[in-house]
Structures are given as structure tokens and as C-alpha cells.
Coordinates of C-alpha atoms and ligand atoms in Angstrom, one line a residue:
Chain A
M1 CA 48.6 6.2 26.6
N2 CA 48.4 9.9 26.1
V3 CA 44.5 11.1 25.4
L4 CA 44.4 14.7 23.1
V5 CA 41.6 16.4 24.1
F6 CA 39.9 18.9 22.2
A7 CA 38.7 21.8 24.0
E8 CA 35.1 23.9 23.1
V9 CA 35.2 27.1 23.0
V10 CA 32.9 29.5 22.1
E11 CA 33.1 33.0 22.4
N12 CA 36.1 32.7 24.7
E13 CA 35.3 30.7 26.5
I14 CA 36.0 27.3 27.8
Q15 CA 32.4 25.4 27.8
E16 CA 31.6 22.9 30.3
I17 CA 31.1 19.8 27.8
T18 CA 35.7 20.4 27.8
Y19 CA 35.6 19.4 31.2
E20 CA 33.5 16.1 30.9
L21 CA 35.6 15.0 28.0
V22 CA 38.6 15.8 30.2
G23 CA 37.1 13.5 33.3
K24 CA 36.6 11.0 30.9
A25 CA 39.8 11.6 29.2
K26 CA 41.6 10.9 32.6
Q27 CA 39.7 7.7 32.9
L28 CA 41.7 6.8 30.0
G29 CA 45.8 8.3 30.2
D30 CA 47.5 10.8 30.9
V31 CA 45.8 14.0 29.6
T32 CA 46.4 16.6 27.4
T33 CA 43.6 19.8 26.2
L34 CA 44.2 21.3 22.9
V35 CA 43.2 24.5 23.8
V36 CA 42.6 27.1 20.4
G37 CA 42.3 30.4 21.3
N38 CA 43.0 32.4 25.1
A39 CA 40.4 31.5 26.9
D40 CA 40.9 31.4 30.3
V41 CA 42.3 27.4 31.1
S42 CA 43.1 27.1 34.8
N43 CA 40.2 25.0 35.8
I44 CA 41.0 21.7 33.2
N45 CA 42.1 19.7 35.1
S46 CA 44.6 18.6 32.9
D47 CA 48.0 19.5 31.2
V48 CA 47.1 22.5 28.3
I49 CA 48.8 23.4 24.6
Q50 CA 47.7 27.0 24.4
V51 CA 47.5 27.4 20.6
D52 CA 46.6 31.6 19.4
A53 CA 45.0 32.1 16.8
G54 CA 41.7 33.5 17.8
E55 CA 38.5 31.8 17.6
P56 CA 37.9 27.9 16.0
L57 CA 37.5 27.4 12.7
P58 CA 37.1 24.4 10.8
W59 CA 40.5 24.2 9.2
H60 CA 42.0 24.3 12.7
Y61 CA 43.0 19.7 11.7
K62 CA 45.8 21.3 10.7
I63 CA 46.2 22.5 14.8
V64 CA 45.2 19.0 15.4
E65 CA 47.3 17.7 13.2
K66 CA 50.7 19.1 14.4
V67 CA 49.7 18.2 18.3
F68 CA 48.9 14.6 17.1
E69 CA 52.4 14.0 16.1
K70 CA 54.1 15.7 18.6
L71 CA 52.5 13.7 21.6
K72 CA 51.7 10.7 19.3
P73 CA 48.2 9.9 21.4
S74 CA 45.5 6.8 21.4
A75 CA 42.7 8.7 21.7
I76 CA 41.3 12.2 20.3
L77 CA 38.3 13.1 22.1
F78 CA 35.8 16.2 20.9
G79 CA 32.5 17.1 21.6
N80 CA 29.6 16.6 19.6
T81 CA 29.4 20.3 18.6
L82 CA 28.6 22.9 15.8
T83 CA 32.4 23.6 16.1
S84 CA 34.3 20.5 17.4
I85 CA 32.5 18.4 14.4
D86 CA 34.1 20.2 11.2
I87 CA 37.3 19.7 12.8
A88 CA 36.9 16.1 13.9
A89 CA 35.8 14.9 11.0
Q90 CA 39.1 16.9 8.3
F91 CA 41.8 15.1 11.5
A92 CA 40.4 12.0 11.1
A93 CA 40.6 12.0 7.1
Q94 CA 43.7 13.5 6.7
L95 CA 45.5 11.6 8.8
D96 CA 43.2 8.1 7.9
L97 CA 42.5 7.4 11.6
P98 CA 38.9 5.5 12.3
M99 CA 36.0 7.8 14.2
A100 CA 33.2 7.3 15.9
T101 CA 30.5 10.2 16.3
M102 CA 27.4 10.5 18.7
V103 CA 29.5 8.7 21.0
T104 CA 28.6 8.5 24.8
D105 CA 30.6 6.1 25.7
I106 CA 34.1 4.9 25.5
S107 CA 36.6 1.9 26.7
A108 CA 39.7 0.8 25.8
K109 CA 40.0 -2.9 24.9
D110 CA 42.6 -5.5 23.4
D111 CA 45.1 -2.7 22.0
G112 CA 41.8 -1.0 21.1
F113 CA 39.0 0.8 21.7
V114 CA 34.9 0.6 22.3
A115 CA 32.7 3.6 21.6
T116 CA 28.4 2.6 22.5
S117 CA 26.6 5.2 19.9
L118 CA 23.2 6.9 20.5
V119 CA 21.7 6.8 16.3
Y120 CA 19.0 6.2 14.5
G121 CA 17.0 9.9 16.1
G122 CA 18.4 8.1 20.0
K123 CA 16.2 4.8 19.4
V124 CA 19.8 2.6 18.6
L125 CA 22.6 2.4 20.8
V126 CA 25.7 0.9 18.7
D127 CA 29.3 -0.7 19.4
L128 CA 31.7 0.2 17.3
A129 CA 35.1 -1.7 17.8
L130 CA 38.0 1.0 17.0
K131 CA 41.5 0.5 16.0
S132 CA 43.7 2.8 17.9
P133 CA 44.6 5.9 17.6
A134 CA 41.0 7.2 16.6
V135 CA 39.0 9.7 17.4
F136 CA 36.0 9.8 19.4
V137 CA 33.1 12.6 19.2
V138 CA 31.2 12.6 21.8
N139 CA 28.1 13.8 22.8
R140 CA 27.0 16.4 25.7
G141 CA 26.0 15.1 28.8
S142 CA 27.3 12.0 28.8
F143 CA 30.2 12.3 31.8
P144 CA 30.5 13.8 34.9
A145 CA 32.5 17.1 34.0
E146 CA 33.7 17.4 38.0
E147 CA 36.0 15.1 37.3
G148 CA 37.6 17.4 34.4
K149 CA 37.7 20.6 36.2
G150 CA 41.0 21.2 39.2
S151 CA 43.8 23.6 38.5
V152 CA 45.5 23.3 35.2
G153 CA 48.7 21.4 35.3
N154 CA 51.4 22.0 32.7
V155 CA 50.9 24.5 29.9
E156 CA 52.5 25.2 26.9
K157 CA 52.0 28.5 24.3
L158 CA 51.7 27.7 20.4
S159 CA 51.7 30.6 17.8
L160 CA 50.8 29.1 14.7
E161 CA 53.9 30.6 13.0
E162 CA 55.3 28.2 15.8
L163 CA 53.3 25.3 14.9
G164 CA 53.7 25.8 10.9
V165 CA 49.7 26.1 9.4
S166 CA 48.0 29.0 7.9
D167 CA 44.7 28.5 5.6
G168 CA 41.8 29.6 3.9
I169 CA 38.2 30.5 5.7
E170 CA 38.1 33.3 7.8
F171 CA 36.2 34.3 11.1
V172 CA 34.6 37.4 10.2
G173 CA 32.3 37.8 13.2
Y174 CA 29.6 36.3 15.8
I175 CA 25.7 36.9 14.7
K176 CA 24.2 37.3 18.1
P177 CA 21.0 35.4 18.6
E178 CA 18.1 38.2 17.5
V179 CA 16.4 40.0 20.1
E180 CA 13.0 37.6 21.5
D181 CA 10.2 38.8 22.9
V182 CA 10.1 36.0 25.3
D183 CA 13.2 33.9 26.3
I184 CA 12.3 29.9 26.2
S185 CA 15.7 29.9 28.5
K186 CA 14.3 32.0 31.2
M187 CA 10.1 31.3 31.2
D188 CA 8.9 28.1 33.9
I189 CA 6.6 26.5 32.1
V190 CA 7.2 25.9 28.0
V191 CA 4.1 24.0 26.1
S192 CA 6.9 22.6 23.1
V193 CA 5.8 21.0 20.1
G194 CA 7.0 19.0 17.6
R195 CA 7.3 17.5 14.0
G196 CA 3.7 15.7 15.9
I197 CA 1.7 18.0 15.6
G198 CA 1.1 17.5 12.1
D199 CA 0.4 21.2 10.8
E200 CA 0.8 25.0 11.1
A201 CA -3.2 25.0 12.4
N202 CA -2.5 23.4 14.9
I203 CA 0.1 25.3 16.7
E204 CA -2.6 27.1 18.7
L205 CA -4.0 24.1 20.3
A206 CA -0.4 24.4 22.0
E207 CA -0.5 28.3 22.6
E208 CA -3.9 27.7 23.5
L209 CA -2.4 24.9 26.2
A210 CA 0.0 27.5 26.7
E211 CA -2.2 29.9 28.1
V212 CA -4.6 28.0 30.3
L213 CA -0.7 27.2 32.2
G214 CA 0.6 29.8 32.4
G215 CA 3.2 29.1 30.1
V216 CA 4.9 29.8 26.5
V217 CA 4.9 28.3 23.4
A218 CA 8.4 27.3 22.2
G219 CA 9.0 23.9 19.4
S220 CA 11.6 21.7 18.1
R221 CA 13.8 22.3 15.0
P222 CA 11.6 21.5 12.1
V223 CA 9.1 23.7 13.3
I224 CA 10.9 26.8 13.2
D225 CA 12.6 25.1 10.4
S226 CA 9.3 26.0 8.9
G227 CA 8.6 29.1 9.4
W228 CA 5.8 28.0 12.4
L229 CA 7.7 29.5 14.7
P230 CA 10.6 31.9 15.7
K231 CA 13.7 31.0 15.8
T232 CA 13.8 32.4 18.5
R233 CA 11.4 29.5 20.0
Q234 CA 13.5 26.4 19.3
V235 CA 14.9 24.2 22.1
G236 CA 18.1 21.8 21.3
R237 CA 21.4 21.6 21.1
S238 CA 21.3 25.2 18.0
G239 CA 18.5 27.2 20.3
K240 CA 17.9 27.2 23.4
T241 CA 18.1 25.8 27.1
V242 CA 15.1 25.2 28.8
T243 CA 15.6 24.8 33.0
G244 CA 12.0 26.1 34.0
K245 CA 10.2 24.2 36.2
L246 CA 7.7 22.2 33.2
Y247 CA 8.4 21.4 29.9
L248 CA 5.8 19.7 27.9
A249 CA 6.9 17.7 24.7
L250 CA 4.3 17.4 23.0
G251 CA 5.2 15.0 19.5
I252 CA 8.5 15.6 20.0
S253 CA 10.7 12.6 19.6
G254 CA 13.4 14.0 21.9
A255 CA 16.5 13.6 19.2
T256 CA 19.8 14.3 21.0
E257 CA 20.4 17.9 19.5
H258 CA 16.7 18.3 20.6
V259 CA 17.4 17.0 24.5
E260 CA 20.8 18.4 24.9
G261 CA 18.1 21.6 25.6
V262 CA 16.4 20.4 27.9
K263 CA 16.6 21.0 31.9
A264 CA 14.2 21.4 33.0
K265 CA 13.3 20.2 36.5
N266 CA 9.4 18.3 35.1
V267 CA 9.4 17.0 31.6
I268 CA 5.7 15.4 31.1
A269 CA 5.5 14.0 26.9
I270 CA 2.7 13.4 24.8
N271 CA 3.6 10.5 21.7
I272 CA 1.8 8.2 19.7
D273 CA 4.8 6.3 19.5
R274 CA 5.4 4.2 22.6
N275 CA 9.5 4.2 21.5
A276 CA 10.0 7.4 21.3
P277 CA 13.4 8.7 22.8
I278 CA 11.4 11.8 24.6
F279 CA 10.1 9.3 27.2
R280 CA 13.8 8.4 28.6
I281 CA 13.9 11.9 29.7
S282 CA 10.5 12.5 31.2
R283 CA 9.3 12.6 34.5
C284 CA 5.2 11.5 32.6
G285 CA 4.8 9.7 29.7
V286 CA 2.0 9.7 27.4
V287 CA 1.2 7.7 24.3
A288 CA -1.7 9.5 22.8
D289 CA -2.3 10.8 20.2
V290 CA -1.7 15.1 20.4
L291 CA -4.2 16.4 18.6
E292 CA -6.4 14.5 20.1
L293 CA -5.7 14.6 23.9
V294 CA -5.3 18.1 24.1
P295 CA -8.6 19.7 23.5
V296 CA -9.4 17.3 26.1
L297 CA -6.5 18.3 28.8
I298 CA -7.0 22.0 27.7
E299 CA -10.8 21.1 29.5
K300 CA -10.3 19.6 32.1
I301 CA -7.0 22.1 33.2
R302 CA -9.6 24.6 33.2
E303 CA -11.9 22.7 35.0
A304 CA -9.7 22.2 37.6
K305 CA -8.7 25.6 38.1
G306 CA -12.3 26.7 38.6
Chain B
M1 CA 28.6 29.6 -10.9
K2 CA 28.7 25.2 -10.9
I3 CA 26.7 24.1 -7.7
C4 CA 26.1 20.6 -6.9
A5 CA 23.8 19.2 -3.9
V6 CA 24.9 15.6 -2.7
L7 CA 21.1 13.3 -1.6
R8 CA 20.2 10.7 0.2
V9 CA 17.8 8.5 2.2
V10 CA 17.8 7.6 5.4
P11 CA 15.6 5.0 7.6
D12 CA 11.9 6.4 7.9
L13 CA 11.9 6.9 11.9
V14 CA 8.4 7.4 11.9
E15 CA 7.8 3.2 10.2
E16 CA 9.1 0.6 12.7
I17 CA 12.4 -0.1 12.0
E18 CA 14.2 -3.6 13.1
I19 CA 17.2 -3.4 15.1
E20 CA 19.3 -6.6 14.3
E21 CA 22.7 -7.5 16.1
T22 CA 24.1 -6.5 12.9
E23 CA 22.0 -4.0 11.5
I24 CA 19.5 -1.8 10.7
V25 CA 16.3 -3.0 8.8
P26 CA 14.4 0.3 7.7
F27 CA 11.0 -0.3 7.1
A28 CA 10.7 2.5 4.7
Y29 CA 13.3 5.2 3.0
I30 CA 13.1 8.2 3.4
A31 CA 14.9 11.1 1.6
N32 CA 17.4 13.1 4.4
E33 CA 15.7 15.6 5.9
R34 CA 19.5 17.5 6.0
D35 CA 20.2 16.7 2.4
E36 CA 17.0 18.5 1.7
H37 CA 18.4 21.3 3.2
A38 CA 21.3 21.2 0.9
V39 CA 19.2 20.6 -2.0
E40 CA 17.1 24.0 -1.3
E41 CA 19.8 26.2 0.0
A42 CA 22.4 25.3 -3.4
L43 CA 19.1 26.3 -4.8
I44 CA 18.7 29.5 -3.5
L45 CA 22.7 29.9 -4.2
K46 CA 21.9 29.8 -7.9
E47 CA 19.2 32.7 -7.3
K48 CA 21.8 34.2 -5.8
A49 CA 24.7 33.7 -8.2
G50 CA 23.5 32.6 -11.0
G51 CA 24.4 29.3 -12.1
S52 CA 23.2 25.6 -12.3
V53 CA 22.3 23.3 -10.1
D54 CA 22.8 18.9 -10.0
V55 CA 21.7 16.7 -7.6
L56 CA 23.5 13.6 -7.0
G57 CA 21.1 11.1 -5.2
V58 CA 23.8 8.8 -3.6
V59 CA 22.9 5.1 -2.6
D60 CA 24.0 1.3 -3.1
E61 CA 21.6 -1.1 -5.0
D62 CA 19.5 -1.6 -2.0
T63 CA 17.6 1.6 -1.8
A64 CA 18.7 3.0 -5.5
S65 CA 14.9 3.2 -6.4
D66 CA 14.5 4.7 -2.8
V67 CA 15.9 8.1 -4.3
D68 CA 13.8 9.0 -7.0
E69 CA 11.4 10.5 -5.7
P70 CA 13.5 13.1 -3.8
L71 CA 15.5 13.4 -6.6
A72 CA 12.3 14.3 -8.5
M73 CA 11.2 16.9 -5.9
A74 CA 14.2 18.5 -6.3
Y75 CA 14.2 18.6 -10.4
A76 CA 10.4 20.2 -9.4
K77 CA 12.2 22.4 -7.7
G78 CA 14.5 24.2 -10.0
A79 CA 17.7 21.5 -10.1
D80 CA 19.0 21.1 -13.5
N81 CA 20.2 17.9 -13.7
L82 CA 20.1 14.8 -11.0
I83 CA 22.0 12.2 -11.2
K84 CA 22.4 9.0 -9.7
A85 CA 25.8 7.6 -8.0
I86 CA 25.8 3.6 -7.4
L87 CA 27.7 2.7 -4.4
S88 CA 29.7 -0.6 -5.0
R89 CA 28.8 -1.6 -1.8
K90 CA 26.8 -0.7 1.4
T91 CA 28.7 0.8 4.2
F92 CA 28.2 2.9 7.2
R93 CA 31.7 4.5 7.1
R94 CA 32.0 8.0 6.0
Y95 CA 35.5 7.8 5.4
E96 CA 35.2 4.8 2.5
V97 CA 32.2 7.0 1.0
A98 CA 34.4 10.2 0.6
K99 CA 37.2 8.4 -0.8
G100 CA 34.4 7.3 -3.5
L101 CA 32.9 10.5 -4.0
A102 CA 35.5 11.9 -4.2
E103 CA 37.2 10.3 -7.4
F104 CA 34.1 11.1 -8.8
L105 CA 33.4 14.4 -8.0
K106 CA 37.6 15.8 -8.3
D107 CA 37.3 16.9 -12.4
K108 CA 34.0 18.0 -12.3
G109 CA 34.1 21.7 -12.3
Y110 CA 32.3 21.7 -8.7
D111 CA 32.5 25.5 -7.8
V112 CA 30.8 24.6 -4.4
I113 CA 28.9 21.2 -3.7
F114 CA 26.5 20.7 -1.0
T115 CA 26.0 18.0 1.9
G116 CA 23.9 18.1 4.7
I117 CA 25.3 17.5 8.1
Q118 CA 25.3 14.3 10.0
A119 CA 22.4 12.3 8.4
I120 CA 20.1 10.4 11.1
D121 CA 22.7 7.2 11.1
A122 CA 25.8 8.9 11.3
F123 CA 28.4 7.5 13.6
A124 CA 31.7 6.3 12.0
G125 CA 32.0 10.3 10.0
T126 CA 31.0 13.0 8.5
L127 CA 30.7 13.4 5.4
G128 CA 31.4 16.8 4.0
G129 CA 34.1 16.7 6.3
M130 CA 35.8 14.0 5.1
L131 CA 35.3 14.7 1.8
A132 CA 36.3 18.6 1.4
R133 CA 40.1 16.7 2.7
C134 CA 39.7 13.8 0.4
M135 CA 39.2 16.4 -2.3
N136 CA 41.6 19.2 -0.8
L137 CA 39.0 21.8 -0.4
P138 CA 37.7 24.5 1.4
Y139 CA 34.3 22.7 4.0
I140 CA 32.8 24.4 7.0
G141 CA 29.0 23.0 8.5
G142 CA 26.9 23.7 10.4
V143 CA 26.1 26.3 7.8
V144 CA 22.6 28.5 7.9
E145 CA 22.9 31.1 5.0
V146 CA 25.3 31.8 1.7
D147 CA 25.7 34.3 -0.1
V148 CA 28.2 35.5 -2.9
Q149 CA 30.6 38.9 -2.1
N150 CA 32.6 39.5 -5.0
G151 CA 33.2 36.2 -5.6
T152 CA 33.5 34.4 -2.3
L153 CA 30.9 33.0 -0.6
V154 CA 30.0 34.5 2.6
V155 CA 28.6 32.1 5.2
K156 CA 26.8 32.0 8.7
K157 CA 26.9 29.4 10.2
E158 CA 25.0 27.7 13.9
L159 CA 27.0 28.1 16.7
G160 CA 24.9 26.7 19.1
G161 CA 22.7 28.0 21.5
G162 CA 20.9 30.9 18.8
L163 CA 24.7 32.0 18.2
L164 CA 26.3 32.3 15.0
G165 CA 29.1 33.0 13.0
E166 CA 29.9 34.7 9.9
Y167 CA 33.1 33.7 7.2
R168 CA 34.6 34.3 4.4
V169 CA 35.2 31.0 2.5
S170 CA 37.0 31.0 -1.3
T171 CA 35.6 28.8 -3.7
P172 CA 35.8 25.6 -4.6
A173 CA 34.3 24.6 -1.4
I174 CA 31.9 22.0 0.9
L175 CA 29.2 23.0 2.6
G176 CA 27.8 21.3 5.5
V177 CA 24.2 22.4 5.7
V178 CA 21.9 22.1 8.8
S179 CA 19.3 24.4 7.6
A180 CA 18.2 25.9 4.6
E181 CA 17.5 30.0 5.2
R182 CA 14.1 29.6 3.9
P183 CA 11.6 27.1 4.6
L184 CA 11.5 24.0 2.4
K185 CA 9.6 25.4 -0.6
F186 CA 6.4 23.1 -0.9
V187 CA 5.7 20.8 -4.1
P188 CA 2.5 19.8 -4.4
F189 CA 1.8 16.3 -5.3
A190 CA 0.9 17.0 -9.3
K191 CA 4.2 19.0 -9.6
L192 CA 5.7 15.8 -8.2
K193 CA 3.8 13.3 -10.8
K194 CA 5.1 15.8 -12.9
A195 CA 8.7 15.6 -12.5
M196 CA 8.7 11.8 -12.1
K197 CA 8.0 11.4 -15.0
E198 CA 10.0 14.1 -17.0
A199 CA 12.4 13.7 -15.0
N200 CA 15.6 12.2 -16.4
I201 CA 18.1 10.4 -13.7
D202 CA 22.3 9.8 -14.9
E203 CA 23.9 6.9 -13.2
V204 CA 26.9 6.5 -12.1
D205 CA 28.7 3.7 -10.5
I206 CA 31.0 4.2 -7.8
E207 CA 33.8 2.5 -6.6
V208 CA 33.9 2.0 -2.6
P209 CA 37.3 1.2 -1.5
E210 CA 37.1 -0.6 1.8
I211 CA 39.3 1.4 5.2
E212 CA 39.8 -0.9 8.3
G213 CA 40.1 0.5 11.3
I214 CA 35.9 0.7 12.9
D215 CA 33.1 -2.4 12.8
V216 CA 30.3 -3.0 14.1
L217 CA 30.5 -4.6 17.1
R218 CA 26.0 -5.1 17.8
Y219 CA 23.4 -2.9 17.2
Y220 CA 20.8 -2.9 20.5
E221 CA 18.1 -1.1 21.4
P222 CA 18.6 1.6 24.8
P223 CA 17.1 0.9 27.9
K224 CA 13.7 1.6 28.0
P225 CA 12.7 4.4 30.5
E226 CA 11.9 4.0 34.2
I227 CA 9.0 5.6 33.7
T228 CA 5.4 4.1 34.0
L229 CA 3.7 5.1 30.2
L230 CA -0.1 6.1 30.5
E231 CA -2.4 5.1 28.0
G232 CA -5.8 5.2 27.4
D233 CA -8.9 6.7 26.1
P234 CA -8.1 10.9 26.4
E235 CA -10.8 12.0 28.6
E236 CA -8.9 9.6 31.3
L237 CA -5.5 10.8 30.3
A238 CA -6.4 13.9 30.3
E239 CA -7.2 13.9 34.3
K240 CA -4.4 12.1 34.9
L241 CA -2.2 14.1 33.5
V242 CA -3.9 16.8 35.6
E243 CA -2.8 14.8 38.6
V244 CA 0.4 15.2 37.1
L245 CA 0.4 18.5 36.8
K246 CA -0.7 19.5 41.0
E247 CA 2.5 17.3 41.6
V248 CA 4.8 19.4 40.4
S249 CA 2.5 22.2 41.4
V250 CA 2.2 23.8 38.0
L251 CA -1.9 23.8 39.3
Ligands
FAD1 C1 23.7 20.3 14.0 C2 23.2 19.7 13.6 C3 21.8 20.4 15.0 C4 20.3 20.7 15.9 N1 19.9 21.1 16.6 C5 18.4 21.2 17.3 C6 18.1 22.0 17.7 O1 18.9 22.8 18.2 N2 16.8 21.5 18.6 C7 16.0 20.1 17.6 O2 14.7 20.3 18.0 N3 16.4 19.6 17.0 C8 17.8 19.9 16.5 N4 18.6 19.3 15.5 C9 17.7 18.4 15.2 C10 17.6 16.8 15.5 O3 18.5 16.0 14.9 C11 16.3 15.9 15.1 O4 15.5 16.2 13.7 C12 14.8 17.1 15.6 O5 15.1 17.2 16.8 C13 13.6 16.4 15.3 O6 12.4 17.3 15.4 P1 10.8 16.6 16.3 O7 11.2 15.9 17.3 O8 10.0 17.7 16.5 O9 10.3 15.5 14.9 P2 10.7 14.0 14.7 O10 11.3 13.6 15.1 O11 10.0 13.7 12.9 O12 9.6 13.5 15.9 C14 8.2 13.7 15.7 C15 7.7 13.1 17.1 O13 5.4 13.3 16.7 C16 5.6 11.9 17.0 N5 4.1 12.0 16.9 C17 3.8 12.1 15.0 N6 2.0 12.5 15.1 C18 1.9 12.9 16.1 C19 0.6 12.4 17.2 N7 -0.5 13.4 16.5 N8 0.4 13.4 18.1 C20 1.4 12.6 19.5 N9 2.6 12.4 18.6 C21 3.0 12.5 17.5 C22 6.2 10.6 15.7 O14 5.7 9.7 16.7 C23 7.4 11.9 16.4 O15 8.4 10.8 17.8 C24 19.8 19.7 15.0 C25 20.0 18.3 14.2 C26 21.8 18.7 13.5 C27 22.5 17.7 12.6
AMP2 N1 27.5 5.7 4.0 C1 26.8 6.2 3.2 N2 26.4 6.6 1.7 C2 25.8 7.9 0.8 N3 25.4 8.6 1.4 C3 26.3 9.0 2.9 C4 26.6 8.1 4.1 N4 26.9 8.6 5.0 C5 26.3 10.1 4.9 N5 25.7 10.0 2.9 C6 25.3 11.9 2.6 O1 26.2 13.0 3.5 C7 26.2 13.7 3.7 C8 26.1 14.4 5.5 O2 25.7 13.0 6.4 P1 26.8 13.0 7.4 O3 27.8 12.2 6.6 O4 26.2 12.1 8.5 O5 26.9 14.1 8.0 C9 24.6 13.5 3.8 O6 24.3 14.1 2.6 C10 24.6 12.2 3.3 O7 23.3 11.3 3.0

């Protein structure tokens, strides 16, 4: 079967998730990767169709539509990212194709597919049966990237004129992240607060803990959205990825969008809910109320440090 | 500017949810967080450009009353009209909902329709983009800010990793909001109570078509983590944590 992968391109660079998708797609059939823009495609381990159309835009579902007509793929894979999901949803609706999002696994079955999706904030898995052709929006980190890397096959270049598409939304430019006071992605020790911290006033508690540990405070989206911490401190898909020695998660549930940004060597999570998905990526999980535990923990750490 | 915001309730994950093979049975419903941001951004756009905000609460028979309070909340914050759209049947497919809603929305003359993006129970589509195709309107998601310049929308969209993009979008358009540009306005309980009494909610029935191609086989719990969870009194737990911090050479 033919499989089409929609490459994730940001600032003219192929993103890692593209290789994850290509790797998975190769298990399903013959792969063509569609790249919008003129990024370097030499490491993509498949054939490529490259369309000179600047940065990917929501209306580029029209490009996918043209390529779909040309290749007649059975499966079309997109990354679950802020760019690709706009395109995937419109493409699927335009062509009346079944679509699964938040996908963590795909297999071919009979004359269709079975997809697994991680939903309800990471608390539920669902298996879906989809008719072919089908659209999949795949979570980052679901498949190894290595299999998708290699040397590119045949590269076909197309222009928007050749495809005969044009449309509405106009890209004005990028707005770079604000210059931060600290770069949480470079810090060794990050104490991160989620909605479970309850109140803005309790952020102080996390700050004190970060101070005794020699780290900095970060947060999940609801905490940032509430204005309790600056945007530069957000961990996750939309924010930063932490990569240091320790990530201490206080009252964070562990939604997919959050854990995408957690690549620290050791994760310790404190959560009142023993089923919190954050425990699945933790080295150590503590079922407790952060407001009760953290003050005691600060004391004990002070004692240990002497 | 005639503005609409879609608002829906989703299972409250703070409460237990029961995972049955063929359905998810929630204990309680709350407003979908992203939709609350969509409503907020709609109200911000009204402040900037003038006009009115209609809030469309999308429910099925089972959740019809759960949306009353979130709708009243929107009213307390400044929404002009409240509409309850009752779907003819429950569905997990956004595409089916989009088709039904498009039929209702098509002749309402909205300049901007806001939806939240990716509700926690999304696994078969994303409403905003699908609605856009059913209505033949431009769509952009991941929106965190909206301005108007010379009659055109100027939209900021998240691209991940802190990067934003700026876009010009002609109206009418559909915008998928991830977060409003300011924190959600706080509504005191007394004001909410008052709004619950005063707010007038119109009801419309939405016929949801059945489209084949995707079915739920089963719902189930993800595998349990391989670690042993620590439980006990704070004193004991704090001591254990200090040991762990030593193990990972943080202390
Ligand atoms: C496109 C998109 C992008 C997104 N990007 C990001 C992103 O970059 N970063 C991000 O974080 N999120 C992001 N999100 C949001 C994400 O889906 C979740 O909504 C968010 O991560 C939840 O944050 P939380 O864990 O703090 O809150 P919740 O999910 O509400 O979890 C709070 C947790 O605290 C626990 N708790 C409550 N009280 C206590 C207590 N007293 N003691 C201990 N534990 C307690 C609860 O059990 C619960 O597990 C994005 C969503 C979308 C749709
Ligand atoms: N099955 C559904 N019924 C009603 N509203 C929905 C449904 N699915 C999504 N929505 C709404 O559509 C918007 C986007 O959700 P999503 O499809 O998850 O991106 C949100 O406003 C949701 O609350």
C-alpha cells in the first residue's frame, strides 16, 4: 500500500517527528513524504514530494489534497503538532476521510486500520477501527525516529502553480520567544507546578523548594495561562523542553502536551491522584497533597544539607 | 463584528471517570478549558472591534443542563446571546458534529467563529478545521491573540517551543483558540448566581448525520507505571524523597 507522510517543518527545518512518522509508515507500505517549503530533505528515508510554498499554512490542506489524488495513498500520517493538525483536520473533512487524532499506534487490519489513541488527558486509551484511506494525527515520541532517517529516495519538486492551488491565510512572520530571565531548558534542576498547586500564593512554596535545591521554578499551561508565572517558564508542546538532571512535578497531571516537554533524566512527581498519567514517566512517584508534603520536604532538605 | 464562540462540557478529570469497554462514564462535567479560552478571546475581540458575542453551547440530551452554568458564566463576563445547540445524538466524531453545526451556522452571518482546540475527549477529529471545510471558510488553530487591522484579522498562532507566527486572515473565518491573550476573567460567585437567574438561553435542535468510516472498538486503561508509588504521612514521605534526591545526586 502507499502511505503519505506530511512532514513537520518549522522555520524551514524538518522536525524530528517527521522521521518518527516515516519510520512507522515504512512498516505499513511504500512511503512518500510531502514537504512544504525548501528544507533540506536529504535525511528522509523515503521518496519525497517537495512543494515550494513557503512555510506550512492551514490552507495547505489543498496541497495534500492534490498529492493525495496523485498517489492514492491508503494512509496519510501527520504529526500531532500545532501546524499539522490544522491541515490534517481540513484535509480529512474536505475529502470525507475518517481521521484519528492523538494516535500512539497504527496497524493494518483486514482492508482498513486499527489505531490507538491516548485521550482524556492521558487517562484512557481507545482502539479505533478506520476504513481505508484514513488520516492519522500521531503523537510525538510514539515511534523511533531512527527508522525514518537515511538517505532520501526520489525527490520530485512541484510549485503551487503546477498544483493549481492558492488561497486566503497569509503568513506575516515569526515572533521569537521572549528573552527569558532564565532558560528552563538549560537548567539542571526544575521544580514545576501544575494546577494542583491550587492558588497563586502557593507558588512561593515551589520557589522555596527550588531555592533549597538550587533550581528554578517552571509550570504547566494552566499556571502560565493564569498569569502566575511568565510564559517563558512553560514546559510542554507550546513551551520549553526540560533536559536537565531533575524535574520535580508538583500537582501536574501529565497530559500528552505537557510530557512532550519533559526530557529530564529523572522525574519525581507528587500528585494526589494515584492514577495521574505523570507517574508513567516518573522515576519516583509520591501520592500526596503537595501543600502538605512540600513544606516538610523543604525542612528535611535543609536538615540534610546541614 | 458579529462573533460566535462554541462552548462545550467535557468529563471533569479531577473526578473519577469510569472506563467501560464501549463508553466513558464521567462522574461530572465541566466546561472544556480551551472553550473557556475561546469565549474569553471572543469577548476580547468584542472589546477591540465592537459588535456582539453569541455563545453556542453544544450539548447532547445527557449533558443539556451541564452547560447552563458555563453559559451563564459567559453571560456574566459580557456575552450578548446564549444559544444551546442540542445534538440529535451523542457522537465521538467531530466531523459529524461539524456537519450538523455548519447547517445551523451557515446563514447566521458571523464574521468570526471561535472554537477551542482539541478538547480532552478529542480522538476522531478537531472541530474547528472540520467546521471550516463544511462552511467553506478559512481556518487557523493554535490561536493566542487576535487583532483587527483595516478590517482584516491579524492572528498570532503558537507553533510550539515558544515560537509564534503572525497571520492575516480575511473574514468570515473560524479561529481555533488554545489560550486567550489574558487570563480568564474571574467571576465572583454572587455574580454568577445572578447571571444564572437572568440569562436567557435559546434552544435549537441540531440534526447530526451519521457518517461511516470510523468506529470505537474499545476503551481501556493505559498500563500502570512500573514504579512503586510512595504513600504515607508527609514526614515519612519527605525522608524517602530526600533519599531519592541523594540517589540522583541532587543532594
Ligand atoms: C495545542 C495544545 C498545546 C498545549 N501545550 C501545553 C504545554 O506546552 N504545556 C502544558 O503544560 N500543557 C499544554 N497543554 C494543555 C494540556 O493539555 C493540559 O491541559 C495541561 O498540561 C494540564 O496542566 P496541569 O497538569 O497543571 O493541570 P491538570 O490536568 O488540571 O492537573 C492538575 C493535577 O494536580 C493534581 N492535584 C490537585 N490538587 C493537588 C494537591 N493538593 N496535591 C497534589 N496534587 C494535586 C490533580 O490530581 C491533577 O493530576 C496544551 C494543550 C493543547 C490543546
Ligand atoms: N462531539 C462534540 N460535540 C459537541 N462539541 C464538540 C464535540 N467535539 C468537539 N466539540 C467542540 O469543538 C471544539 C473543538 O474541539 P476539538 O474537536 O476537540 O478540537 C470545542 O469547542 C469542543 O468543545
